[in-house]
């Protein structure tokens, strides 16, 4: 049996640190995989905020949630058409410091134009906001994709940012497959 994929490992770590009724954030909604995972994990008493700048991504996420909601109860999900760097303004202040998990899946929307990508400046601003809004024991997961145009630059920026986070604030970890040079890898922070 092999190791978990980076996406599965991110979900595993999030699931270990969240409870039914929690608040969670999908910082990059994309096609809605992480949004659905979070909506299931925090359950019908929980709340999920899902961010994306592309209407197509939010529509895909909405359809995925509606399809699954017919079979199971999910969290309340707010689909927010904003860049993730604006999450602290878009999420009500009374929820700051109470968020259990924030998931990032960087790069571009699968199946869409690959020229719309996440960028280091907005991603780093979003990561700073995410870390501030987490509750103690909360987690941030970031899946980076060094194999696409601009991906290595963003992956390096996220890695440098994570390395610079004080151990008094959060523990950081990198989960990657070093035999696959340009494969996606996971950076995670667990807030103290």
C-alpha atoms as an extended CHARMM CRD file, in Angstrom:
* protein
*
       192  EXT
         1         1  UNK       CA              0.0000000000        0.0000000000        0.0000000000  PROA      1               0.0000000000
         2         2  UNK       CA              1.3690000000        3.4240000000       -0.9730000000  PROA      2               0.0000000000
         3         3  UNK       CA              1.1800000000        6.7610000000        0.7420000000  PROA      3               0.0000000000
         4         4  UNK       CA             -1.8900000000        9.0020000000        0.4890000000  PROA      4               0.0000000000
         5         5  UNK       CA             -2.0050000000       11.5470000000       -2.3330000000  PROA      5               0.0000000000
         6         6  UNK       CA             -1.3290000000       15.1390000000       -1.2700000000  PROA      6               0.0000000000
         7         7  UNK       CA             -5.0460000000       15.9530000000       -1.6320000000  PROA      7               0.0000000000
         8         8  UNK       CA             -6.0810000000       12.9750000000        0.4970000000  PROA      8               0.0000000000
         9         9  UNK       CA             -3.4550000000       13.8060000000        3.1210000000  PROA      9               0.0000000000
        10        10  UNK       CA             -4.7100000000       17.4020000000        3.3140000000  PROA      10              0.0000000000
        11        11  UNK       CA             -8.2450000000       16.1300000000        3.8770000000  PROA      11              0.0000000000
        12        12  UNK       CA             -7.0720000000       13.6460000000        6.4940000000  PROA      12              0.0000000000
        13        13  UNK       CA             -5.2920000000       16.3310000000        8.5140000000  PROA      13              0.0000000000
        14        14  UNK       CA             -8.3030000000       18.6470000000        8.2660000000  PROA      14              0.0000000000
        15        15  UNK       CA            -10.7080000000       15.8990000000        9.3440000000  PROA      15              0.0000000000
        16        16  UNK       CA             -8.5350000000       15.1850000000       12.4070000000  PROA      16              0.0000000000
        17        17  UNK       CA             -8.7740000000       18.8290000000       13.5040000000  PROA      17              0.0000000000
        18        18  UNK       CA            -12.4210000000       19.7210000000       12.8370000000  PROA      18              0.0000000000
        19        19  UNK       CA            -15.6760000000       18.9210000000       14.5620000000  PROA      19              0.0000000000
        20        20  UNK       CA            -19.3360000000       18.9620000000       13.5360000000  PROA      20              0.0000000000
        21        21  UNK       CA            -20.6080000000       22.5300000000       13.7840000000  PROA      21              0.0000000000
        22        22  UNK       CA            -17.2280000000       24.1290000000       13.0080000000  PROA      22              0.0000000000
        23        23  UNK       CA            -16.4800000000       26.9230000000       10.5610000000  PROA      23              0.0000000000
        24        24  UNK       CA            -14.1940000000       26.1280000000        7.6050000000  PROA      24              0.0000000000
        25        25  UNK       CA            -12.9270000000       27.8940000000        4.4890000000  PROA      25              0.0000000000
        26        26  UNK       CA            -12.1670000000       26.6690000000        0.9960000000  PROA      26              0.0000000000
        27        27  UNK       CA             -9.8810000000       29.4680000000       -0.2100000000  PROA      27              0.0000000000
        28        28  UNK       CA             -9.9000000000       28.1890000000       -3.8160000000  PROA      28              0.0000000000
        29        29  UNK       CA            -13.2660000000       26.6000000000       -4.6160000000  PROA      29              0.0000000000
        30        30  UNK       CA            -12.3560000000       25.3820000000       -8.1030000000  PROA      30              0.0000000000
        31        31  UNK       CA            -14.6770000000       22.5060000000       -9.0010000000  PROA      31              0.0000000000
        32        32  UNK       CA            -15.8810000000       22.1680000000       -5.4140000000  PROA      32              0.0000000000
        33        33  UNK       CA            -14.0810000000       19.0450000000       -4.1910000000  PROA      33              0.0000000000
        34        34  UNK       CA            -12.6790000000       20.6510000000       -1.0370000000  PROA      34              0.0000000000
        35        35  UNK       CA            -15.8730000000       22.6520000000       -0.4800000000  PROA      35              0.0000000000
        36        36  UNK       CA            -17.9240000000       19.4500000000       -0.5070000000  PROA      36              0.0000000000
        37        37  UNK       CA            -15.4090000000       17.6940000000        1.7390000000  PROA      37              0.0000000000
        38        38  UNK       CA            -15.5740000000       20.5730000000        4.2450000000  PROA      38              0.0000000000
        39        39  UNK       CA            -19.3990000000       20.7310000000        4.0680000000  PROA      39              0.0000000000
        40        40  UNK       CA            -19.5510000000       17.0270000000        4.9320000000  PROA      40              0.0000000000
        41        41  UNK       CA            -16.8970000000       17.3000000000        7.6340000000  PROA      41              0.0000000000
        42        42  UNK       CA            -18.4310000000       20.1940000000        9.5930000000  PROA      42              0.0000000000
        43        43  UNK       CA            -21.9340000000       18.8590000000        8.9250000000  PROA      43              0.0000000000
        44        44  UNK       CA            -25.3540000000       20.5070000000        8.9100000000  PROA      44              0.0000000000
        45        45  UNK       CA            -24.6130000000       22.6520000000       11.9710000000  PROA      45              0.0000000000
        46        46  UNK       CA            -21.3820000000       23.9530000000       10.4520000000  PROA      46              0.0000000000
        47        47  UNK       CA            -20.5430000000       26.7170000000        8.0060000000  PROA      47              0.0000000000
        48        48  UNK       CA            -18.2230000000       26.7730000000        4.9950000000  PROA      48              0.0000000000
        49        49  UNK       CA            -17.0390000000       29.8300000000        3.0920000000  PROA      49              0.0000000000
        50        50  UNK       CA            -15.8430000000       29.0060000000       -0.4490000000  PROA      50              0.0000000000
        51        51  UNK       CA            -13.8960000000       31.6370000000       -2.4160000000  PROA      51              0.0000000000
        52        52  UNK       CA            -13.1300000000       31.8770000000       -6.1070000000  PROA      52              0.0000000000
        53        53  UNK       CA            -12.7260000000       34.7350000000       -8.5850000000  PROA      53              0.0000000000
        54        54  UNK       CA            -14.2940000000       32.7530000000      -11.4240000000  PROA      54              0.0000000000
        55        55  UNK       CA            -18.0740000000       32.5220000000      -11.7400000000  PROA      55              0.0000000000
        56        56  UNK       CA            -17.5810000000       29.2100000000      -13.5690000000  PROA      56              0.0000000000
        57        57  UNK       CA            -15.8460000000       27.7300000000      -10.5330000000  PROA      57              0.0000000000
        58        58  UNK       CA            -18.5540000000       28.8260000000       -8.1270000000  PROA      58              0.0000000000
        59        59  UNK       CA            -21.2690000000       27.5140000000      -10.4330000000  PROA      59              0.0000000000
        60        60  UNK       CA            -19.5120000000       24.1460000000      -10.6480000000  PROA      60              0.0000000000
        61        61  UNK       CA            -19.2000000000       24.0890000000       -6.8620000000  PROA      61              0.0000000000
        62        62  UNK       CA            -22.8820000000       25.0070000000       -6.4280000000  PROA      62              0.0000000000
        63        63  UNK       CA            -23.9760000000       22.1770000000       -8.7320000000  PROA      63              0.0000000000
        64        64  UNK       CA            -21.7820000000       19.6790000000       -6.9050000000  PROA      64              0.0000000000
        65        65  UNK       CA            -23.1900000000       20.7270000000       -3.5300000000  PROA      65              0.0000000000
        66        66  UNK       CA            -26.7950000000       20.6160000000       -4.7530000000  PROA      66              0.0000000000
        67        67  UNK       CA            -26.3030000000       17.1350000000       -6.1690000000  PROA      67              0.0000000000
        68        68  UNK       CA            -24.8870000000       15.8070000000       -2.9040000000  PROA      68              0.0000000000
        69        69  UNK       CA            -27.3660000000       17.6710000000       -0.6810000000  PROA      69              0.0000000000
        70        70  UNK       CA            -30.1630000000       15.5060000000       -2.0830000000  PROA      70              0.0000000000
        71        71  UNK       CA            -28.5140000000       12.4650000000       -0.4550000000  PROA      71              0.0000000000
        72        72  UNK       CA            -27.0710000000       13.9000000000        2.7470000000  PROA      72              0.0000000000
        73        73  UNK       CA            -27.2320000000       16.9480000000        4.9870000000  PROA      73              0.0000000000
        74        74  UNK       CA            -24.3750000000       19.3640000000        4.4420000000  PROA      74              0.0000000000
        75        75  UNK       CA            -23.1340000000       22.5130000000        6.1260000000  PROA      75              0.0000000000
        76        76  UNK       CA            -24.4100000000       25.9290000000        5.1610000000  PROA      76              0.0000000000
        77        77  UNK       CA            -22.0800000000       27.0590000000        2.3640000000  PROA      77              0.0000000000
        78        78  UNK       CA            -21.4790000000       30.6760000000        1.3530000000  PROA      78              0.0000000000
        79        79  UNK       CA            -20.0970000000       30.8950000000       -2.1870000000  PROA      79              0.0000000000
        80        80  UNK       CA            -18.0560000000       34.0960000000       -2.3700000000  PROA      80              0.0000000000
        81        81  UNK       CA            -16.9110000000       35.5580000000       -5.6880000000  PROA      81              0.0000000000
        82        82  UNK       CA            -13.7990000000       37.2460000000       -4.3360000000  PROA      82              0.0000000000
        83        83  UNK       CA            -10.0990000000       36.5820000000       -4.3760000000  PROA      83              0.0000000000
        84        84  UNK       CA             -8.9400000000       34.6430000000       -1.3460000000  PROA      84              0.0000000000
        85        85  UNK       CA             -6.8250000000       37.6360000000       -0.3180000000  PROA      85              0.0000000000
        86        86  UNK       CA            -10.1450000000       39.3010000000        0.6520000000  PROA      86              0.0000000000
        87        87  UNK       CA            -11.3270000000       36.5350000000        2.9740000000  PROA      87              0.0000000000
        88        88  UNK       CA            -10.8730000000       38.5160000000        6.1800000000  PROA      88              0.0000000000
        89        89  UNK       CA            -13.1970000000       41.2310000000        4.8350000000  PROA      89              0.0000000000
        90        90  UNK       CA            -15.7360000000       38.7430000000        3.4320000000  PROA      90              0.0000000000
        91        91  UNK       CA            -16.0000000000       36.5690000000        6.5510000000  PROA      91              0.0000000000
        92        92  UNK       CA            -17.9160000000       38.2460000000        9.4060000000  PROA      92              0.0000000000
        93        93  UNK       CA            -15.6040000000       39.5900000000       12.1200000000  PROA      93              0.0000000000
        94        94  UNK       CA            -17.3710000000       37.5930000000       14.8300000000  PROA      94              0.0000000000
        95        95  UNK       CA            -16.1300000000       34.4120000000       13.0940000000  PROA      95              0.0000000000
        96        96  UNK       CA            -12.4780000000       35.4900000000       13.1160000000  PROA      96              0.0000000000
        97        97  UNK       CA            -10.4660000000       33.4200000000       15.5800000000  PROA      97              0.0000000000
        98        98  UNK       CA            -13.0810000000       30.6310000000       15.3940000000  PROA      98              0.0000000000
        99        99  UNK       CA            -12.2200000000       29.0140000000       12.0420000000  PROA      99              0.0000000000
       100       100  UNK       CA            -11.1580000000       25.3700000000       12.3030000000  PROA      100             0.0000000000
       101       101  UNK       CA             -9.6710000000       24.8520000000        8.8350000000  PROA      101             0.0000000000
       102       102  UNK       CA             -8.6880000000       26.7300000000        5.6940000000  PROA      102             0.0000000000
       103       103  UNK       CA             -7.8430000000       24.7420000000        2.5580000000  PROA      103             0.0000000000
       104       104  UNK       CA             -5.9510000000       26.0850000000       -0.4650000000  PROA      104             0.0000000000
       105       105  UNK       CA             -5.5700000000       24.1530000000       -3.7260000000  PROA      105             0.0000000000
       106       106  UNK       CA             -3.4600000000       26.5140000000       -5.8360000000  PROA      106             0.0000000000
       107       107  UNK       CA             -2.8800000000       26.7560000000       -9.5720000000  PROA      107             0.0000000000
       108       108  UNK       CA             -5.7390000000       26.9530000000      -12.0500000000  PROA      108             0.0000000000
       109       109  UNK       CA             -9.2640000000       25.6360000000      -12.4720000000  PROA      109             0.0000000000
       110       110  UNK       CA             -9.0850000000       22.1730000000      -14.0570000000  PROA      110             0.0000000000
       111       111  UNK       CA            -10.8170000000       22.1400000000      -17.4220000000  PROA      111             0.0000000000
       112       112  UNK       CA            -10.8050000000       25.9340000000      -17.7620000000  PROA      112             0.0000000000
       113       113  UNK       CA             -8.3730000000       28.4300000000      -19.2370000000  PROA      113             0.0000000000
       114       114  UNK       CA             -5.0000000000       27.8410000000      -17.5890000000  PROA      114             0.0000000000
       115       115  UNK       CA             -4.0200000000       31.5100000000      -17.9010000000  PROA      115             0.0000000000
       116       116  UNK       CA             -6.1820000000       32.3320000000      -14.8460000000  PROA      116             0.0000000000
       117       117  UNK       CA             -3.9560000000       31.1580000000      -12.0080000000  PROA      117             0.0000000000
       118       118  UNK       CA             -3.3070000000       31.9480000000       -8.3790000000  PROA      118             0.0000000000
       119       119  UNK       CA             -0.4170000000       34.3590000000       -7.7840000000  PROA      119             0.0000000000
       120       120  UNK       CA              2.1200000000       34.6390000000       -4.9580000000  PROA      120             0.0000000000
       121       121  UNK       CA              1.1180000000       38.1310000000       -3.7850000000  PROA      121             0.0000000000
       122       122  UNK       CA             -2.5770000000       37.3560000000       -3.3280000000  PROA      122             0.0000000000
       123       123  UNK       CA             -1.8720000000       33.8620000000       -1.9820000000  PROA      123             0.0000000000
       124       124  UNK       CA              0.5550000000       35.1470000000        0.6630000000  PROA      124             0.0000000000
       125       125  UNK       CA             -1.9500000000       37.8210000000        1.7370000000  PROA      125             0.0000000000
       126       126  UNK       CA             -4.6210000000       35.1180000000        1.9880000000  PROA      126             0.0000000000
       127       127  UNK       CA             -2.3480000000       32.8650000000        4.0300000000  PROA      127             0.0000000000
       128       128  UNK       CA             -1.6560000000       35.6810000000        6.4900000000  PROA      128             0.0000000000
       129       129  UNK       CA             -5.4060000000       36.2700000000        6.8600000000  PROA      129             0.0000000000
       130       130  UNK       CA             -6.1090000000       32.5560000000        7.2200000000  PROA      130             0.0000000000
       131       131  UNK       CA             -3.5470000000       32.1630000000        9.9870000000  PROA      131             0.0000000000
       132       132  UNK       CA             -4.9580000000       35.1540000000       11.8840000000  PROA      132             0.0000000000
       133       133  UNK       CA             -8.5550000000       33.8870000000       11.5980000000  PROA      133             0.0000000000
       134       134  UNK       CA             -7.8070000000       30.3100000000       12.7380000000  PROA      134             0.0000000000
       135       135  UNK       CA             -8.7220000000       29.1940000000       16.2050000000  PROA      135             0.0000000000
       136       136  UNK       CA             -6.0340000000       27.5690000000       18.3630000000  PROA      136             0.0000000000
       137       137  UNK       CA             -5.5450000000       24.0240000000       17.0520000000  PROA      137             0.0000000000
       138       138  UNK       CA             -6.8690000000       25.0280000000       13.6170000000  PROA      138             0.0000000000
       139       139  UNK       CA             -5.1940000000       24.0210000000       10.3680000000  PROA      139             0.0000000000
       140       140  UNK       CA             -4.2640000000       25.5860000000        7.0460000000  PROA      140             0.0000000000
       141       141  UNK       CA             -3.4790000000       23.2290000000        4.1610000000  PROA      141             0.0000000000
       142       142  UNK       CA             -1.9130000000       24.4320000000        0.9120000000  PROA      142             0.0000000000
       143       143  UNK       CA             -1.4880000000       22.1710000000       -2.1110000000  PROA      143             0.0000000000
       144       144  UNK       CA              1.0300000000       23.7800000000       -4.4770000000  PROA      144             0.0000000000
       145       145  UNK       CA              1.6020000000       22.8680000000       -8.1210000000  PROA      145             0.0000000000
       146       146  UNK       CA              5.1740000000       23.6080000000       -9.2550000000  PROA      146             0.0000000000
       147       147  UNK       CA              4.6790000000       21.9560000000      -12.6710000000  PROA      147             0.0000000000
       148       148  UNK       CA              2.6860000000       24.7120000000      -14.4330000000  PROA      148             0.0000000000
       149       149  UNK       CA              3.7240000000       28.1640000000      -15.6530000000  PROA      149             0.0000000000
       150       150  UNK       CA              4.2050000000       30.3130000000      -12.5420000000  PROA      150             0.0000000000
       151       151  UNK       CA              3.6120000000       27.3690000000      -10.2200000000  PROA      151             0.0000000000
       152       152  UNK       CA              7.2080000000       26.9490000000       -9.0630000000  PROA      152             0.0000000000
       153       153  UNK       CA              7.4560000000       30.6310000000       -8.1580000000  PROA      153             0.0000000000
       154       154  UNK       CA              4.2640000000       30.4050000000       -6.1090000000  PROA      154             0.0000000000
       155       155  UNK       CA              5.3330000000       27.1260000000       -4.4680000000  PROA      155             0.0000000000
       156       156  UNK       CA              8.6630000000       28.6900000000       -3.4710000000  PROA      156             0.0000000000
       157       157  UNK       CA              6.9020000000       31.7590000000       -2.0550000000  PROA      157             0.0000000000
       158       158  UNK       CA              4.5030000000       29.6320000000        0.0130000000  PROA      158             0.0000000000
       159       159  UNK       CA              7.3700000000       27.4490000000        1.2530000000  PROA      159             0.0000000000
       160       160  UNK       CA              9.3860000000       30.5060000000        2.3010000000  PROA      160             0.0000000000
       161       161  UNK       CA              6.3520000000       31.9840000000        4.0420000000  PROA      161             0.0000000000
       162       162  UNK       CA              5.6900000000       28.7450000000        5.9640000000  PROA      162             0.0000000000
       163       163  UNK       CA              9.3430000000       28.4680000000        6.9970000000  PROA      163             0.0000000000
       164       164  UNK       CA              9.2130000000       32.0170000000        8.3940000000  PROA      164             0.0000000000
       165       165  UNK       CA              6.1340000000       31.4200000000       10.5910000000  PROA      165             0.0000000000
       166       166  UNK       CA              7.2790000000       31.4440000000       14.1910000000  PROA      166             0.0000000000
       167       167  UNK       CA              7.0520000000       28.0490000000       15.9300000000  PROA      167             0.0000000000
       168       168  UNK       CA              5.3490000000       29.9280000000       18.7670000000  PROA      168             0.0000000000
       169       169  UNK       CA              2.4440000000       30.6430000000       16.3670000000  PROA      169             0.0000000000
       170       170  UNK       CA              2.1450000000       27.4100000000       14.3740000000  PROA      170             0.0000000000
       171       171  UNK       CA              3.8040000000       24.1270000000       13.5740000000  PROA      171             0.0000000000
       172       172  UNK       CA              4.4990000000       23.6460000000        9.8590000000  PROA      172             0.0000000000
       173       173  UNK       CA              5.0280000000       20.5130000000        7.7800000000  PROA      173             0.0000000000
       174       174  UNK       CA              5.7250000000       19.6550000000        4.1390000000  PROA      174             0.0000000000
       175       175  UNK       CA              4.3490000000       16.4440000000        2.6090000000  PROA      175             0.0000000000
       176       176  UNK       CA              5.8050000000       15.6130000000       -0.7920000000  PROA      176             0.0000000000
       177       177  UNK       CA              7.0710000000       12.8870000000       -3.0570000000  PROA      177             0.0000000000
       178       178  UNK       CA             10.7110000000       13.8370000000       -3.7620000000  PROA      178             0.0000000000
       179       179  UNK       CA             11.0760000000       11.3120000000       -6.6050000000  PROA      179             0.0000000000
       180       180  UNK       CA              8.5660000000       13.3390000000       -8.6400000000  PROA      180             0.0000000000
       181       181  UNK       CA             10.2670000000       16.7030000000       -9.0260000000  PROA      181             0.0000000000
       182       182  UNK       CA              7.3320000000       18.7440000000      -10.3810000000  PROA      182             0.0000000000
       183       183  UNK       CA              4.4470000000       16.9220000000       -8.7390000000  PROA      183             0.0000000000
       184       184  UNK       CA              2.0970000000       18.7910000000       -6.3840000000  PROA      184             0.0000000000
       185       185  UNK       CA              2.9830000000       18.8480000000       -2.7180000000  PROA      185             0.0000000000
       186       186  UNK       CA              1.3280000000       19.8470000000        0.5300000000  PROA      186             0.0000000000
       187       187  UNK       CA              2.3200000000       22.4830000000        3.0510000000  PROA      187             0.0000000000
       188       188  UNK       CA              0.2840000000       22.5770000000        6.2740000000  PROA      188             0.0000000000
       189       189  UNK       CA              0.2240000000       24.7160000000        9.4130000000  PROA      189             0.0000000000
       190       190  UNK       CA             -1.3130000000       23.7700000000       12.7420000000  PROA      190             0.0000000000
       191       191  UNK       CA             -1.9430000000       26.8750000000       14.8760000000  PROA      191             0.0000000000
       192       192  UNK       CA             -0.9050000000       26.7760000000       18.5100000000  PROA      192             0.0000000000
